[in-house]
PDB file of C-alpha atoms in Angstrom:
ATOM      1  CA  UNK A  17       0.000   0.000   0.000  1.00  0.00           C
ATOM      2  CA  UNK A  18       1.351   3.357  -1.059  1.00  0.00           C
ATOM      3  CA  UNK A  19       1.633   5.508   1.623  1.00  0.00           C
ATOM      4  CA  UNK A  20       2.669   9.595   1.518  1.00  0.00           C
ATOM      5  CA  UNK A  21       2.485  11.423   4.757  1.00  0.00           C
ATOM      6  CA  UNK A  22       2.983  15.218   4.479  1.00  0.00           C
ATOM      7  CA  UNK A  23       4.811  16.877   7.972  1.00  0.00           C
ATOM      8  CA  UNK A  24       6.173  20.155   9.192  1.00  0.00           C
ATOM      9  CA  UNK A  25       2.901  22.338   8.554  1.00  0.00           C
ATOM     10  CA  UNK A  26       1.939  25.670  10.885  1.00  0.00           C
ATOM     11  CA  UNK A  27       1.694  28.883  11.921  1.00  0.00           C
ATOM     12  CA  UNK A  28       4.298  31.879  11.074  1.00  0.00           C
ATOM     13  CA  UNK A  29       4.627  35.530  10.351  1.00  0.00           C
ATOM     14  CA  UNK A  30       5.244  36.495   6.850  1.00  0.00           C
ATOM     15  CA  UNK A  31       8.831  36.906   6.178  1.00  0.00           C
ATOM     16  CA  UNK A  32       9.090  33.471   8.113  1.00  0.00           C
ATOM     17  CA  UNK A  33      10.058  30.153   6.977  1.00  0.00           C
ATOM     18  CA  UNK A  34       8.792  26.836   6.861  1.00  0.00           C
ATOM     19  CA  UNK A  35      10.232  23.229   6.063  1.00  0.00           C
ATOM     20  CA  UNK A  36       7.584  20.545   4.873  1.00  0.00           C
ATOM     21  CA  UNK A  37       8.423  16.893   4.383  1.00  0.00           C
ATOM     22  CA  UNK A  38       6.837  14.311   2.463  1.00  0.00           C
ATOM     23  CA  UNK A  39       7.525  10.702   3.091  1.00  0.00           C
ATOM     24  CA  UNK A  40       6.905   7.633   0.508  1.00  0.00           C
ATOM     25  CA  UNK A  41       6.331   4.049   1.034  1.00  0.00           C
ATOM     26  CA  UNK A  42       7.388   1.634  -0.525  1.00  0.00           C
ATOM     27  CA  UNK A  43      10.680   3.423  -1.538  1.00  0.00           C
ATOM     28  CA  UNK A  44      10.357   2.194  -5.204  1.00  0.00           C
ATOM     29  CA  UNK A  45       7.445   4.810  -5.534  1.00  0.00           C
ATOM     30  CA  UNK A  46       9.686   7.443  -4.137  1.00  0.00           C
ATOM     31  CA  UNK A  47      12.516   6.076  -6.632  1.00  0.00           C
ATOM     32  CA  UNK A  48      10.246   5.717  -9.805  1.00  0.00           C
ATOM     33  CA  UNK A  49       8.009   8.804  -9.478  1.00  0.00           C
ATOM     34  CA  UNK A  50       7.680  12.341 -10.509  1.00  0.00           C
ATOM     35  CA  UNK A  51       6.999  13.970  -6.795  1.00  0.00           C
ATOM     36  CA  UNK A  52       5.393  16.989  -7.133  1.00  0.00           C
ATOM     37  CA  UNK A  53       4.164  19.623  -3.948  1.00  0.00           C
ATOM     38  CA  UNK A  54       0.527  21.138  -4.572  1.00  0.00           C
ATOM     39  CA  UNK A  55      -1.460  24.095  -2.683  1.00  0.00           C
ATOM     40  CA  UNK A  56      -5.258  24.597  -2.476  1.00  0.00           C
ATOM     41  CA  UNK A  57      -6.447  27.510  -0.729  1.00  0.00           C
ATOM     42  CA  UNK A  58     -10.191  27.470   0.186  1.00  0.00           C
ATOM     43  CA  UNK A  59     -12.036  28.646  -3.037  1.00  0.00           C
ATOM     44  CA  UNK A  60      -9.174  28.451  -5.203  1.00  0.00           C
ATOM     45  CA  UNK A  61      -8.144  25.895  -7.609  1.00  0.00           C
ATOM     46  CA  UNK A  62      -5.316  23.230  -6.294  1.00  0.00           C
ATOM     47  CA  UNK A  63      -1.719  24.855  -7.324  1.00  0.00           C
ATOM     48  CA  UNK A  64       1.142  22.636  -8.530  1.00  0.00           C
ATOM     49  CA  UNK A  65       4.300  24.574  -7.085  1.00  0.00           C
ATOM     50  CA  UNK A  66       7.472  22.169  -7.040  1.00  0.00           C
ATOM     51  CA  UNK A  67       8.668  19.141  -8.851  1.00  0.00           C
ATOM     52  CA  UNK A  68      11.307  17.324  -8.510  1.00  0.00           C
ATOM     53  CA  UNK A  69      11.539  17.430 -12.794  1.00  0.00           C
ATOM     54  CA  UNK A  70      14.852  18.469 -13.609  1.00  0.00           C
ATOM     55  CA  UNK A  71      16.659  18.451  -9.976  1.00  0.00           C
ATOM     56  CA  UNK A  72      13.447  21.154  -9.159  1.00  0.00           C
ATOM     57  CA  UNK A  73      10.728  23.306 -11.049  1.00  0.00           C
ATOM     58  CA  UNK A  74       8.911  26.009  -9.612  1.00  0.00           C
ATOM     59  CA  UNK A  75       6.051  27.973 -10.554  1.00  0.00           C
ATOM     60  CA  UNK A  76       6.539  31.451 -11.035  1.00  0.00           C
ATOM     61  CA  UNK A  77       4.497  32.291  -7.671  1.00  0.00           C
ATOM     62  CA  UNK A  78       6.911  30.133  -5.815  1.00  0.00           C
ATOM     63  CA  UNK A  79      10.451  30.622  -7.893  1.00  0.00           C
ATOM     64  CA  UNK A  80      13.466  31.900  -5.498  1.00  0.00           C
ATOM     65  CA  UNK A  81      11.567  31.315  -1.945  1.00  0.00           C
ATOM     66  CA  UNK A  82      11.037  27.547  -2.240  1.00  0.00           C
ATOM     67  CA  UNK A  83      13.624  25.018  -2.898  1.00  0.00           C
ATOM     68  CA  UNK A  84      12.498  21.178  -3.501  1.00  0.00           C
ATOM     69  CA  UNK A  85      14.959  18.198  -2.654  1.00  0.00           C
ATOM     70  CA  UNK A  86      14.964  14.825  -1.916  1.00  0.00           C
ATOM     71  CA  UNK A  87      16.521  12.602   0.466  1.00  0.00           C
ATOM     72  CA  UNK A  88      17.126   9.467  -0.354  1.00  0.00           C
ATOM     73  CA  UNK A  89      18.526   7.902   2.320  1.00  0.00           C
ATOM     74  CA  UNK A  90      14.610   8.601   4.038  1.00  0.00           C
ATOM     75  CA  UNK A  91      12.011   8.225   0.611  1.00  0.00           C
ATOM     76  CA  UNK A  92      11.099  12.066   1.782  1.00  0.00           C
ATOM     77  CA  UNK A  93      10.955  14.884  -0.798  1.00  0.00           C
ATOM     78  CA  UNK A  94      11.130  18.195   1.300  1.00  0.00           C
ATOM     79  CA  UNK A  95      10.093  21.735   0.509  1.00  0.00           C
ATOM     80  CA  UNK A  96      12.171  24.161   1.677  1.00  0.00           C
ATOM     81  CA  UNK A  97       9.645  27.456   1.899  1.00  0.00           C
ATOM     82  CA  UNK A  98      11.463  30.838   2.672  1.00  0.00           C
ATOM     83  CA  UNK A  99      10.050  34.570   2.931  1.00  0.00           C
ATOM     84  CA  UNK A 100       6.430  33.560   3.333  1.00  0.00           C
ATOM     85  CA  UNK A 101       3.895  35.980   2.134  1.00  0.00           C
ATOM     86  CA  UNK A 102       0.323  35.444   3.451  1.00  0.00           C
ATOM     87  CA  UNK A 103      -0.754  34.428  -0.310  1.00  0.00           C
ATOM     88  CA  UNK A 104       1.122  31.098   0.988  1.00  0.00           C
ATOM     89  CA  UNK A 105      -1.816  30.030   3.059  1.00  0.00           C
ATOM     90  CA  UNK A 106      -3.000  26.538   1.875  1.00  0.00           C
ATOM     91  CA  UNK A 107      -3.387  22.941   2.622  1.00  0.00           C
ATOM     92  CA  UNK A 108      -0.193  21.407   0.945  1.00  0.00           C
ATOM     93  CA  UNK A 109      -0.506  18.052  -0.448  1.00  0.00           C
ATOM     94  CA  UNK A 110       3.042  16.098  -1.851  1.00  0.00           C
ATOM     95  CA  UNK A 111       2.055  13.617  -5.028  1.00  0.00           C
ATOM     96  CA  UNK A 112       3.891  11.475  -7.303  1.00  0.00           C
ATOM     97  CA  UNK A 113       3.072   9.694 -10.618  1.00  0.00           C
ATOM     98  CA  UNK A 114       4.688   9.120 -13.686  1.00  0.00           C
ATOM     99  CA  UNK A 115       4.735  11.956 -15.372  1.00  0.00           C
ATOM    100  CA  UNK A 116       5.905  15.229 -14.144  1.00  0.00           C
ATOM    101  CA  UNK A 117       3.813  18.935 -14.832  1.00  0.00           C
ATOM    102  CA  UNK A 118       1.212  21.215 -12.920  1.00  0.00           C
ATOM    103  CA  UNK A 119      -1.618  19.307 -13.603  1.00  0.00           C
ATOM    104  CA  UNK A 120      -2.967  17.291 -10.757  1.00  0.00           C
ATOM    105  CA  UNK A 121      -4.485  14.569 -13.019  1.00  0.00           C
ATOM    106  CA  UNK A 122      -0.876  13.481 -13.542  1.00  0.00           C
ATOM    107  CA  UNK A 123      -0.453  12.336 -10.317  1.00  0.00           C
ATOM    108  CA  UNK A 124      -1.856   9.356  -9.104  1.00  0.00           C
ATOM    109  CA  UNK A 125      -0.553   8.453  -5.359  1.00  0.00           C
ATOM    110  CA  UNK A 126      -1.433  11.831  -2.495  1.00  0.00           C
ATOM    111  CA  UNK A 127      -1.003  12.686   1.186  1.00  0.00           C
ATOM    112  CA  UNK A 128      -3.609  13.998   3.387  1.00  0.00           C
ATOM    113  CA  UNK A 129      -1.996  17.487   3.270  1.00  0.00           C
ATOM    114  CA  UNK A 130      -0.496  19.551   5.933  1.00  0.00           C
ATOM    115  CA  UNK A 131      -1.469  22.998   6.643  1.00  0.00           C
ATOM    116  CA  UNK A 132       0.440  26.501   5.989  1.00  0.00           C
ATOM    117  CA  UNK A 133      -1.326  29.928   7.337  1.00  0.00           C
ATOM    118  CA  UNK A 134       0.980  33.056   7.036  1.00  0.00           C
ATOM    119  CA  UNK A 135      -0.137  35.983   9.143  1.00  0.00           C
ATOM    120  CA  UNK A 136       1.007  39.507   8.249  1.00  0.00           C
TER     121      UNK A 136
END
C-alpha cells in the first residue's frame, strides 16, 4: 500500500520560513516517481508549485523562496519554503506519478496534506 504522509505544517509571520516533508512508502514509488508539492487555498483551484523534474521546477508564484529536494537515504521529498507571504496560506498536499507537470491529473498516489497559514 502506497503511503505519503505530508509533515512540518503551521503557523508563522510572513517573512518566516517553513520546512515541509513528504515521506513515501514503498521506496520504489519514491525512486520511480515524478513527486510533485501542490497548494489549495479554500475557493481556489489546487496549485502545482514544485517538482522534482529536472533536480526542481517552480512555478513562477513560488520561484526563489522555495527550494524542492529529496533525500534518499529517508524516501522524503522536502520543501524548503522561505520569505512567506500570506498568499502562501493553503493545505499542501506532496504527489507522485509518472509523469511530471502542474496538472494534478498526472499524479496518481497523495497525502492527506499539511497545513500553511501566514499571518502579516
Amino acid at each position: 500500500q502506497v503511503q505519503m504522509v505530508e509533515s512540518g505544517g503551521g503557523s508563522v509571520q510572513a517573512g518566516g520560513s517553513l520546512r515541509l516533508s513528504c515521506a513515501i512508502s514503498p521506496g520504489n514509488i519514491f525512486r520511480t516517481n515524478c513527486v510533485a508539492w501542490f497548494r489549495q487555498a479554500p475557493g481556489n483551484a489546487r496549485e502545482g508549485i514544485a517538482t522534482t523534474q529536472f533536480g526542481g521546477t517552480y512555478a513562477d508564484s513560488v520561484k526563489g523562496r522555495f527550494t524542492i529536494s529529496r533525500d534518499n537515504a529517508k524516501n522524503t521529498v522536502n520543501l524548503q519554503m522561505s520569505s512567506l507571504r500570506p498568499e502562501d496560506t493553503a493545505m499542501y498536499y506532496c504527489a507522485a506519478g509518472q509523469g511530471c507537470g502542474w496538472s494534478p491529473g498526472r499524479y496518481v498516489y497523495w497525502g492527506q496534506g499539511t497545513h500553511v497559514t501566514v499571518s502579516s
